[in-house]
Amino acid sequence: MAAVFRQTVAMLRGLLITGRYLFRRRVTAPYPDVKPPVAARFKGRHWLTLYADGLERCVGCELCVIVCPSQAIYVKAAENTPERQVSKGERHAEEFQINMLRCIFCGFCEEACPTGAIVLGHDYELAGYTRASMIYTKGMLTEPYPGASGRDPGREV
Amino acid sequence: MATDPAVRTVTLTIDGRAVTVPPGTTVYQAARAAGIEIPIFCYHDRMPPLGACRMCLVKVDRMGKLQTSCTLPAADGMVVSTTDPEVVAGQEAILEFLLINHPLDCPICDKGGECPLQDQTFRWGPGRSRFVEAKRDFAKPVSLGPVLTLDRERCILCWRCVRFGEIIAGDDALKGFERGFTSEINTPFTLPVESKFIGNTIAICPVGALTSRTYRFRARPWDNEPVPSTCTHCGLGCAVWFDVRGGEIVRTRAREAPAVNDIWLCDLGFFGHDYVASGERLTAPLVRRDGRLTQASWEEALDLVASRLRAARDRAPGRVAFLGGRRLSNEDALVAARLFGEVIGTPHRDHRVDAPPGGASLEVAWGLRAPLEEIARGDVFLLVGCDVTEEYPILWLRMKAAVDRGAALLLLHARRLEVRRHARWERLVRADRLAAETGALADALERGAAGPPPGLEAAVAAIAAGRRVHVVVGRFALDGPGGSAVLAAAVRIAEHSGGVLHVARGKGNDIGAQRFGLLPGAGGWPAPEILRRAAAGDLDVLYVAGSDPATAVTDRSAWDAARRGVGFLVVHEAFLSATAEAADVVLPSLVLPEKDGTVTNLEGRTLPLRAAVRGPGAARGDREIFSLIAARLGALFTYGTGDELFEALRAATPGVEAGAILPVAPVPARLAGDVPAGAVAAGAGGGSAELILATIDHLFTQGATTGRCRGITALAGAPHCLIHPDDAARLGVEPGALVELATGHGAVVLQARVTDVTAPGQVLLPRGFDAVSAYALVRWPHAVVAVTVRPLVAAAAGGAP
């Protein structure tokens, strides 16, 4: 008899805790219907940003490549020509790839970038069905229009 | 110089350490010998000190101001400090000054990551600039030629490139212009820059002012995996680094090899690697079916080749012949020689595909007879028909060093050489007079006191006074009219002067092919005879590897006839060359930068090859192909690793050691075919030749490999011929105009360059331009033919050379 009583009390005490949280503000979110906001300096998917005039900021210097601790970035540079001025100055990135499976989102690339070309955005939905699809190429990384990544296209660096 | 042993050394104190050096040593050199680092920009240890950049400041006791250590001779009792606060302040100030105008565009600069200015600013610089004003602004980049790009903003005016042209190469390719703030480097006369060695200025530029047009922006230094190997273009075997990025050779750099190329390369070495990654490489075997070359499997192609070889061998081993070897490694050549010599048993093997019948090239072993280091100590150089900068550029750097020390350079050729302003004596003769002139020189030398004929005095005097005479006979002389007579005369000159006779003949790995069995065996035919017998139907199978006879044989019709006459032609090729197009089976092979093994240079030195990249598609190494065929013929070559193969090389030829010289066979004192001097082929019609055609060597060409290297193709320019102004005026040929050269055998159309570098009465046609081949105009046995020149266009627009 005493045992039954003890068990009932224990159950009620447990329920009491449940009941207490039942009326508190929820901490979970019904993802993916609701996407929780991230911090302003959250480091998610990369963008290659543009100047306000549409020229690419990236000059293909590969400083992101050399600083990357997980060796996730591949850059192949080429020369700008008068007919095809891709970025300011003489040099631009002909190919730019980031292997999102390798990336650890440390943000070193953003720190190393001398022109502020590469920024880590807020997008974190980066799943894919194949390994190949996880290698983001220059076309996928370049922001579709100046400022699309959320960074001011008029900033200096 | 003092002879007293007591003053043979001086002892000074650097940073508290006593350093003892020979007198004449500079403070910088003394410090470096003691392991004390002093920053430098303008000083380069292959050139005398200059003191232009002021970076190497040190403080010396009892000297009022900071001193430039690179120009300051060490003296006994000197007390030097490299770390004094005054020195540090001085170095910081110099760097701050250098960086006033140097743009901070390191991220997009090709030098970034391997830049002395970057490194030294990091180590000795002030860390912060006080300069806020606008920097010097120049238009950039400036193209100084097909391979050289100048960024004047980055230049710190150290004069290394200018002094390289003055001191090392002797071509004065770059000079400084203007003064002070507006100083800049440029070419002294016109664009493009004219040099065979301009890649070296890119290499020694301490900033990113001079960069390579072909390497521009292709990689950062840390992307590249450097592979040590050997350059296989001209045959001197310069040590190189192939910088590989992503399975592709992106640039070639000189690798230090004091005995061969020191730290230099020629531009063919620097820019001659693009062909390896060409998209036109053959990737699968081709077999001729119904008259057309179609892709086949290796099994099918090898079975077919083996069955035809077996059938021919069973009929008679001598019905098989092998041609080629220049583009094979030593190991390839050894395995080829075993396959054809032992397994098939034919003596008809020859690598000397480009030697004409009856020429002196077939009479004598090719190669230099003294090490390059010994040549650098020579005091007389007689070049007979050898255009040293066009054929063996690095050999010229050795001679230039000797010429600067007072050695006499004597030139005898049918064209004026680029190096003629360093020559003590120069004789320009028509191609068919070369033998007579060489003979006259030998006669005059032997007559001695009798007094040389006019024009030869300087040469005779120099040779007579010389103690270390080097006579270099080149391909132009050996294969030209009276080649044997030239060689015989050169032998006499060398003998009389106690000098060394060099046979400057052979490109790529010709010397290795010569050494490891790709020469006719007992009763074997030399290459021209192989072609003649093939045309006559005496051969069933002709096997070609490491050569392109269709463009290399000096009579195109002889090759065509041989092709028609031979039943079955097998070719190892990297590209669908003219030879491959005519073949029955084409086996895709690797090129030398893709092979492990060894090559032999012109000195007879065994040098290492290391595979920098993998071959394309199903292409295979030549020796692997030979082994597979041997296996199908019942002979198993069991060479496991490269080491075992090298052991086999050493066993086959005693004296072969890695890096060491095994001299080539000496030149016989008496030559077989003593052709009287001046016995010259007349023209096609047999009439007196008013204008004759001779072929010359150019460093930059447009052949199967060089034509696929961007920089080299651009340096080579359009196919052209050289005509003397007198002849041009007589024939109405304008400079740069298109002309038709015709002999009785054919005609070609190309640009005429009117220039007095050629002797009157002759047209010089550079070989190696596959599109316009001189060999279509030549018929054996004549090395030189009469030619008619007909201007086609008054003057091509802007076509001046």
PDB file of N, CA and C in Angstrom, chain B residues 61-133:
ATOM      1  N   ASP B  61      82.529  50.205 -37.060  1.00  0.00           N
ATOM      2  CA  ASP B  61      83.214  51.076 -36.096  1.00  0.00           C
ATOM      3  C   ASP B  61      84.195  51.995 -36.812  1.00  0.00           C
ATOM      4  N   ARG B  62      84.250  53.214 -36.350  1.00  0.00           N
ATOM      5  CA  ARG B  62      85.148  54.236 -36.878  1.00  0.00           C
ATOM      6  C   ARG B  62      84.787  54.638 -38.308  1.00  0.00           C
ATOM      7  N   MET B  63      83.588  54.299 -38.788  1.00  0.00           N
ATOM      8  CA  MET B  63      83.108  54.843 -40.047  1.00  0.00           C
ATOM      9  C   MET B  63      81.869  55.646 -39.713  1.00  0.00           C
ATOM     10  N   GLY B  64      81.845  56.846 -40.190  1.00  0.00           N
ATOM     11  CA  GLY B  64      80.850  57.793 -39.729  1.00  0.00           C
ATOM     12  C   GLY B  64      79.418  57.387 -40.027  1.00  0.00           C
ATOM     13  N   LYS B  65      79.201  56.909 -41.253  1.00  0.00           N
ATOM     14  CA  LYS B  65      77.835  56.615 -41.654  1.00  0.00           C
ATOM     15  C   LYS B  65      77.640  55.119 -41.800  1.00  0.00           C
ATOM     16  N   LEU B  66      76.361  54.719 -41.921  1.00  0.00           N
ATOM     17  CA  LEU B  66      76.069  53.319 -42.221  1.00  0.00           C
ATOM     18  C   LEU B  66      76.646  52.977 -43.586  1.00  0.00           C
ATOM     19  N   GLN B  67      77.132  51.749 -43.729  1.00  0.00           N
ATOM     20  CA  GLN B  67      77.777  51.329 -44.968  1.00  0.00           C
ATOM     21  C   GLN B  67      76.944  50.235 -45.658  1.00  0.00           C
ATOM     22  N   THR B  68      76.991  50.211 -46.998  1.00  0.00           N
ATOM     23  CA  THR B  68      76.346  49.105 -47.715  1.00  0.00           C
ATOM     24  C   THR B  68      77.303  47.920 -47.699  1.00  0.00           C
ATOM     25  N   SER B  69      76.888  46.855 -47.025  1.00  0.00           N
ATOM     26  CA  SER B  69      77.817  45.742 -46.802  1.00  0.00           C
ATOM     27  C   SER B  69      78.135  44.999 -48.087  1.00  0.00           C
ATOM     28  N   CYS B  70      77.252  45.099 -49.115  1.00  0.00           N
ATOM     29  CA  CYS B  70      77.508  44.322 -50.332  1.00  0.00           C
ATOM     30  C   CYS B  70      78.653  44.916 -51.139  1.00  0.00           C
ATOM     31  N   THR B  71      78.966  46.201 -50.935  1.00  0.00           N
ATOM     32  CA  THR B  71      80.043  46.816 -51.712  1.00  0.00           C
ATOM     33  C   THR B  71      81.285  47.080 -50.865  1.00  0.00           C
ATOM     34  N   LEU B  72      81.225  46.757 -49.594  1.00  0.00           N
ATOM     35  CA  LEU B  72      82.315  47.115 -48.686  1.00  0.00           C
ATOM     36  C   LEU B  72      83.262  45.933 -48.513  1.00  0.00           C
ATOM     37  N   PRO B  73      84.500  46.058 -48.995  1.00  0.00           N
ATOM     38  CA  PRO B  73      85.425  44.936 -48.814  1.00  0.00           C
ATOM     39  C   PRO B  73      85.775  44.765 -47.336  1.00  0.00           C
ATOM     40  N   ALA B  74      85.829  43.534 -46.928  1.00  0.00           N
ATOM     41  CA  ALA B  74      86.184  43.258 -45.539  1.00  0.00           C
ATOM     42  C   ALA B  74      87.652  43.613 -45.314  1.00  0.00           C
ATOM     43  N   ALA B  75      87.919  44.220 -44.191  1.00  0.00           N
ATOM     44  CA  ALA B  75      89.304  44.573 -43.864  1.00  0.00           C
ATOM     45  C   ALA B  75      89.633  44.031 -42.483  1.00  0.00           C
ATOM     46  N   ASP B  76      90.933  43.836 -42.271  1.00  0.00           N
ATOM     47  CA  ASP B  76      91.370  43.273 -41.001  1.00  0.00           C
ATOM     48  C   ASP B  76      90.966  44.187 -39.845  1.00  0.00           C
ATOM     49  N   GLY B  77      90.408  43.586 -38.817  1.00  0.00           N
ATOM     50  CA  GLY B  77      90.113  44.351 -37.622  1.00  0.00           C
ATOM     51  C   GLY B  77      88.819  45.135 -37.673  1.00  0.00           C
ATOM     52  N   MET B  78      88.102  45.033 -38.765  1.00  0.00           N
ATOM     53  CA  MET B  78      86.832  45.732 -38.893  1.00  0.00           C
ATOM     54  C   MET B  78      85.851  45.209 -37.848  1.00  0.00           C
ATOM     55  N   VAL B  79      85.104  46.099 -37.260  1.00  0.00           N
ATOM     56  CA  VAL B  79      84.072  45.681 -36.306  1.00  0.00           C
ATOM     57  C   VAL B  79      82.733  46.108 -36.875  1.00  0.00           C
ATOM     58  N   VAL B  80      81.924  45.095 -37.215  1.00  0.00           N
ATOM     59  CA  VAL B  80      80.683  45.339 -37.948  1.00  0.00           C
ATOM     60  C   VAL B  80      79.510  44.927 -37.074  1.00  0.00           C
ATOM     61  N   SER B  81      78.463  45.730 -37.131  1.00  0.00           N
ATOM     62  CA  SER B  81      77.237  45.346 -36.434  1.00  0.00           C
ATOM     63  C   SER B  81      76.080  45.342 -37.418  1.00  0.00           C
ATOM     64  N   THR B  82      75.293  44.272 -37.395  1.00  0.00           N
ATOM     65  CA  THR B  82      74.101  44.209 -38.248  1.00  0.00           C
ATOM     66  C   THR B  82      72.835  44.403 -37.426  1.00  0.00           C
ATOM     67  N   THR B  83      73.003  44.564 -36.120  1.00  0.00           N
ATOM     68  CA  THR B  83      71.813  44.640 -35.277  1.00  0.00           C
ATOM     69  C   THR B  83      71.761  45.928 -34.459  1.00  0.00           C
ATOM     70  N   ASP B  84      72.732  46.795 -34.644  1.00  0.00           N
ATOM     71  CA  ASP B  84      72.771  48.058 -33.927  1.00  0.00           C
ATOM     72  C   ASP B  84      71.456  48.829 -34.148  1.00  0.00           C
ATOM     73  N   PRO B  85      70.941  49.524 -33.151  1.00  0.00           N
ATOM     74  CA  PRO B  85      69.691  50.280 -33.351  1.00  0.00           C
ATOM     75  C   PRO B  85      69.770  51.222 -34.551  1.00  0.00           C
ATOM     76  N   GLU B  86      70.959  51.770 -34.796  1.00  0.00           N
ATOM     77  CA  GLU B  86      71.124  52.651 -35.942  1.00  0.00           C
ATOM     78  C   GLU B  86      70.891  51.883 -37.247  1.00  0.00           C
ATOM     79  N   VAL B  87      71.392  50.632 -37.296  1.00  0.00           N
ATOM     80  CA  VAL B  87      71.217  49.794 -38.482  1.00  0.00           C
ATOM     81  C   VAL B  87      69.740  49.468 -38.665  1.00  0.00           C
ATOM     82  N   VAL B  88      69.102  49.078 -37.580  1.00  0.00           N
ATOM     83  CA  VAL B  88      67.678  48.728 -37.652  1.00  0.00           C
ATOM     84  C   VAL B  88      66.884  49.915 -38.170  1.00  0.00           C
ATOM     85  N   ALA B  89      67.197  51.094 -37.629  1.00  0.00           N
ATOM     86  CA  ALA B  89      66.489  52.289 -38.077  1.00  0.00           C
ATOM     87  C   ALA B  89      66.750  52.551 -39.551  1.00  0.00           C
ATOM     88  N   GLY B  90      68.017  52.323 -39.966  1.00  0.00           N
ATOM     89  CA  GLY B  90      68.360  52.527 -41.371  1.00  0.00           C
ATOM     90  C   GLY B  90      67.609  51.577 -42.278  1.00  0.00           C
ATOM     91  N   GLN B  91      67.572  50.305 -41.898  1.00  0.00           N
ATOM     92  CA  GLN B  91      66.871  49.322 -42.715  1.00  0.00           C
ATOM     93  C   GLN B  91      65.383  49.635 -42.792  1.00  0.00           C
ATOM     94  N   GLU B  92      64.829  50.025 -41.649  1.00  0.00           N
ATOM     95  CA  GLU B  92      63.406  50.372 -41.655  1.00  0.00           C
ATOM     96  C   GLU B  92      63.149  51.556 -42.562  1.00  0.00           C
ATOM     97  N   ALA B  93      64.055  52.511 -42.518  1.00  0.00           N
ATOM     98  CA  ALA B  93      63.867  53.698 -43.340  1.00  0.00           C
ATOM     99  C   ALA B  93      63.948  53.347 -44.821  1.00  0.00           C
ATOM    100  N   ILE B  94      64.920  52.482 -45.173  1.00  0.00           N
ATOM    101  CA  ILE B  94      65.050  52.088 -46.587  1.00  0.00           C
ATOM    102  C   ILE B  94      63.780  51.386 -47.051  1.00  0.00           C
ATOM    103  N   LEU B  95      63.288  50.463 -46.226  1.00  0.00           N
ATOM    104  CA  LEU B  95      62.083  49.740 -46.629  1.00  0.00           C
ATOM    105  C   LEU B  95      60.890  50.689 -46.719  1.00  0.00           C
ATOM    106  N   GLU B  96      60.839  51.638 -45.791  1.00  0.00           N
ATOM    107  CA  GLU B  96      59.731  52.589 -45.837  1.00  0.00           C
ATOM    108  C   GLU B  96      59.804  53.400 -47.133  1.00  0.00           C
ATOM    109  N   PHE B  97      61.037  53.766 -47.500  1.00  0.00           N
ATOM    110  CA  PHE B  97      61.208  54.508 -48.758  1.00  0.00           C
ATOM    111  C   PHE B  97      60.815  53.651 -49.964  1.00  0.00           C
ATOM    112  N   LEU B  98      61.261  52.383 -49.958  1.00  0.00           N
ATOM    113  CA  LEU B  98      60.926  51.512 -51.099  1.00  0.00           C
ATOM    114  C   LEU B  98      59.415  51.354 -51.222  1.00  0.00           C
ATOM    115  N   LEU B  99      58.761  51.326 -50.069  1.00  0.00           N
ATOM    116  CA  LEU B  99      57.320  51.058 -50.088  1.00  0.00           C
ATOM    117  C   LEU B  99      56.498  52.328 -50.328  1.00  0.00           C
ATOM    118  N   ILE B 100      57.180  53.480 -50.382  1.00  0.00           N
ATOM    119  CA  ILE B 100      56.439  54.701 -50.688  1.00  0.00           C
ATOM    120  C   ILE B 100      55.730  54.546 -52.023  1.00  0.00           C
ATOM    121  N   ASN B 101      56.435  54.034 -53.011  1.00  0.00           N
ATOM    122  CA  ASN B 101      55.839  53.912 -54.335  1.00  0.00           C
ATOM    123  C   ASN B 101      55.459  52.497 -54.710  1.00  0.00           C
ATOM    124  N   HIS B 102      55.835  51.541 -53.900  1.00  0.00           N
ATOM    125  CA  HIS B 102      55.490  50.159 -54.243  1.00  0.00           C
ATOM    126  C   HIS B 102      54.033  49.900 -53.863  1.00  0.00           C
ATOM    127  N   PRO B 103      53.193  49.510 -54.824  1.00  0.00           N
ATOM    128  CA  PRO B 103      51.787  49.301 -54.490  1.00  0.00           C
ATOM    129  C   PRO B 103      51.621  48.097 -53.566  1.00  0.00           C
ATOM    130  N   LEU B 104      50.647  48.164 -52.692  1.00  0.00           N
ATOM    131  CA  LEU B 104      50.409  47.035 -51.783  1.00  0.00           C
ATOM    132  C   LEU B 104      49.349  46.126 -52.393  1.00  0.00           C
ATOM    133  N   ASP B 105      49.652  45.653 -53.608  1.00  0.00           N
ATOM    134  CA  ASP B 105      48.696  44.770 -54.278  1.00  0.00           C
ATOM    135  C   ASP B 105      49.175  43.321 -54.249  1.00  0.00           C
ATOM    136  N   CYS B 106      49.865  42.969 -53.151  1.00  0.00           N
ATOM    137  CA  CYS B 106      50.388  41.606 -53.028  1.00  0.00           C
ATOM    138  C   CYS B 106      49.334  40.529 -53.316  1.00  0.00           C
ATOM    139  N   PRO B 107      48.064  40.720 -52.921  1.00  0.00           N
ATOM    140  CA  PRO B 107      47.101  39.646 -53.189  1.00  0.00           C
ATOM    141  C   PRO B 107      46.946  39.303 -54.669  1.00  0.00           C
ATOM    142  N   ILE B 108      47.155  40.282 -55.560  1.00  0.00           N
ATOM    143  CA  ILE B 108      46.992  39.942 -56.967  1.00  0.00           C
ATOM    144  C   ILE B 108      48.332  39.898 -57.697  1.00  0.00           C
ATOM    145  N   CYS B 109      49.419  39.955 -56.949  1.00  0.00           N
ATOM    146  CA  CYS B 109      50.739  39.955 -57.580  1.00  0.00           C
ATOM    147  C   CYS B 109      51.261  38.525 -57.654  1.00  0.00           C
ATOM    148  N   ASP B 110      51.766  38.157 -58.828  1.00  0.00           N
ATOM    149  CA  ASP B 110      52.284  36.797 -59.004  1.00  0.00           C
ATOM    150  C   ASP B 110      53.448  36.492 -58.081  1.00  0.00           C
ATOM    151  N   LYS B 111      54.162  37.527 -57.646  1.00  0.00           N
ATOM    152  CA  LYS B 111      55.327  37.289 -56.801  1.00  0.00           C
ATOM    153  C   LYS B 111      54.908  37.046 -55.351  1.00  0.00           C
ATOM    154  N   GLY B 112      53.698  37.472 -55.010  1.00  0.00           N
ATOM    155  CA  GLY B 112      53.227  37.354 -53.633  1.00  0.00           C
ATOM    156  C   GLY B 112      53.369  35.925 -53.124  1.00  0.00           C
ATOM    157  N   GLY B 113      54.060  35.763 -52.000  1.00  0.00           N
ATOM    158  CA  GLY B 113      54.288  34.424 -51.474  1.00  0.00           C
ATOM    159  C   GLY B 113      55.696  33.940 -51.732  1.00  0.00           C
ATOM    160  N   GLU B 114      56.390  34.549 -52.691  1.00  0.00           N
ATOM    161  CA  GLU B 114      57.790  34.184 -52.940  1.00  0.00           C
ATOM    162  C   GLU B 114      58.570  35.454 -53.237  1.00  0.00           C
ATOM    163  N   CYS B 115      58.200  36.537 -52.542  1.00  0.00           N
ATOM    164  CA  CYS B 115      58.703  37.861 -52.883  1.00  0.00           C
ATOM    165  C   CYS B 115      59.692  38.332 -51.831  1.00  0.00           C
ATOM    166  N   PRO B 116      60.944  38.603 -52.213  1.00  0.00           N
ATOM    167  CA  PRO B 116      61.899  39.093 -51.227  1.00  0.00           C
ATOM    168  C   PRO B 116      61.448  40.392 -50.561  1.00  0.00           C
ATOM    169  N   LEU B 117      60.794  41.278 -51.311  1.00  0.00           N
ATOM    170  CA  LEU B 117      60.355  42.531 -50.697  1.00  0.00           C
ATOM    171  C   LEU B 117      59.309  42.254 -49.622  1.00  0.00           C
ATOM    172  N   GLN B 118      58.398  41.333 -49.923  1.00  0.00           N
ATOM    173  CA  GLN B 118      57.379  40.954 -48.949  1.00  0.00           C
ATOM    174  C   GLN B 118      58.034  40.362 -47.694  1.00  0.00           C
ATOM    175  N   ASP B 119      58.932  39.413 -47.938  1.00  0.00           N
ATOM    176  CA  ASP B 119      59.573  38.722 -46.818  1.00  0.00           C
ATOM    177  C   ASP B 119      60.383  39.699 -45.961  1.00  0.00           C
ATOM    178  N   GLN B 120      61.107  40.584 -46.641  1.00  0.00           N
ATOM    179  CA  GLN B 120      61.991  41.461 -45.871  1.00  0.00           C
ATOM    180  C   GLN B 120      61.223  42.567 -45.182  1.00  0.00           C
ATOM    181  N   THR B 121      60.134  43.000 -45.789  1.00  0.00           N
ATOM    182  CA  THR B 121      59.291  43.973 -45.100  1.00  0.00           C
ATOM    183  C   THR B 121      58.721  43.351 -43.836  1.00  0.00           C
ATOM    184  N   PHE B 122      58.368  42.098 -43.953  1.00  0.00           N
ATOM    185  CA  PHE B 122      57.817  41.387 -42.800  1.00  0.00           C
ATOM    186  C   PHE B 122      58.855  41.286 -41.700  1.00  0.00           C
ATOM    187  N   ARG B 123      60.102  41.028 -42.081  1.00  0.00           N
ATOM    188  CA  ARG B 123      61.136  40.766 -41.082  1.00  0.00           C
ATOM    189  C   ARG B 123      61.841  42.034 -40.620  1.00  0.00           C
ATOM    190  N   TRP B 124      62.150  42.950 -41.550  1.00  0.00           N
ATOM    191  CA  TRP B 124      62.949  44.116 -41.189  1.00  0.00           C
ATOM    192  C   TRP B 124      62.197  45.432 -41.317  1.00  0.00           C
ATOM    193  N   GLY B 125      60.977  45.356 -41.803  1.00  0.00           N
ATOM    194  CA  GLY B 125      60.263  46.593 -42.096  1.00  0.00           C
ATOM    195  C   GLY B 125      59.704  47.256 -40.857  1.00  0.00           C
ATOM    196  N   PRO B 126      59.256  48.498 -41.019  1.00  0.00           N
ATOM    197  CA  PRO B 126      58.744  49.245 -39.883  1.00  0.00           C
ATOM    198  C   PRO B 126      57.354  48.793 -39.456  1.00  0.00           C
ATOM    199  N   GLY B 127      56.661  48.062 -40.302  1.00  0.00           N
ATOM    200  CA  GLY B 127      55.347  47.573 -39.920  1.00  0.00           C
ATOM    201  C   GLY B 127      54.238  48.552 -40.236  1.00  0.00           C
ATOM    202  N   ARG B 128      54.574  49.806 -40.373  1.00  0.00           N
ATOM    203  CA  ARG B 128      53.556  50.830 -40.570  1.00  0.00           C
ATOM    204  C   ARG B 128      54.181  51.912 -41.443  1.00  0.00           C
ATOM    205  N   SER B 129      53.441  52.410 -42.378  1.00  0.00           N
ATOM    206  CA  SER B 129      53.954  53.471 -43.236  1.00  0.00           C
ATOM    207  C   SER B 129      53.415  54.810 -42.755  1.00  0.00           C
ATOM    208  N   ARG B 130      54.266  55.838 -42.850  1.00  0.00           N
ATOM    209  CA  ARG B 130      53.791  57.176 -42.493  1.00  0.00           C
ATOM    210  C   ARG B 130      53.374  57.945 -43.736  1.00  0.00           C
ATOM    211  N   PHE B 131      53.435  57.258 -44.889  1.00  0.00           N
ATOM    212  CA  PHE B 131      53.210  57.926 -46.158  1.00  0.00           C
ATOM    213  C   PHE B 131      51.726  57.866 -46.483  1.00  0.00           C
ATOM    214  N   VAL B 132      51.086  58.999 -46.539  1.00  0.00           N
ATOM    215  CA  VAL B 132      49.646  59.003 -46.799  1.00  0.00           C
ATOM    216  C   VAL B 132      49.340  59.605 -48.168  1.00  0.00           C
ATOM    217  N   GLU B 133      50.375  60.148 -48.826  1.00  0.00           N
ATOM    218  CA  GLU B 133      50.124  60.801 -50.108  1.00  0.00           C
ATOM    219  C   GLU B 133      49.892  59.758 -51.205  1.00  0.00           C
TER     220      GLU B 133
END
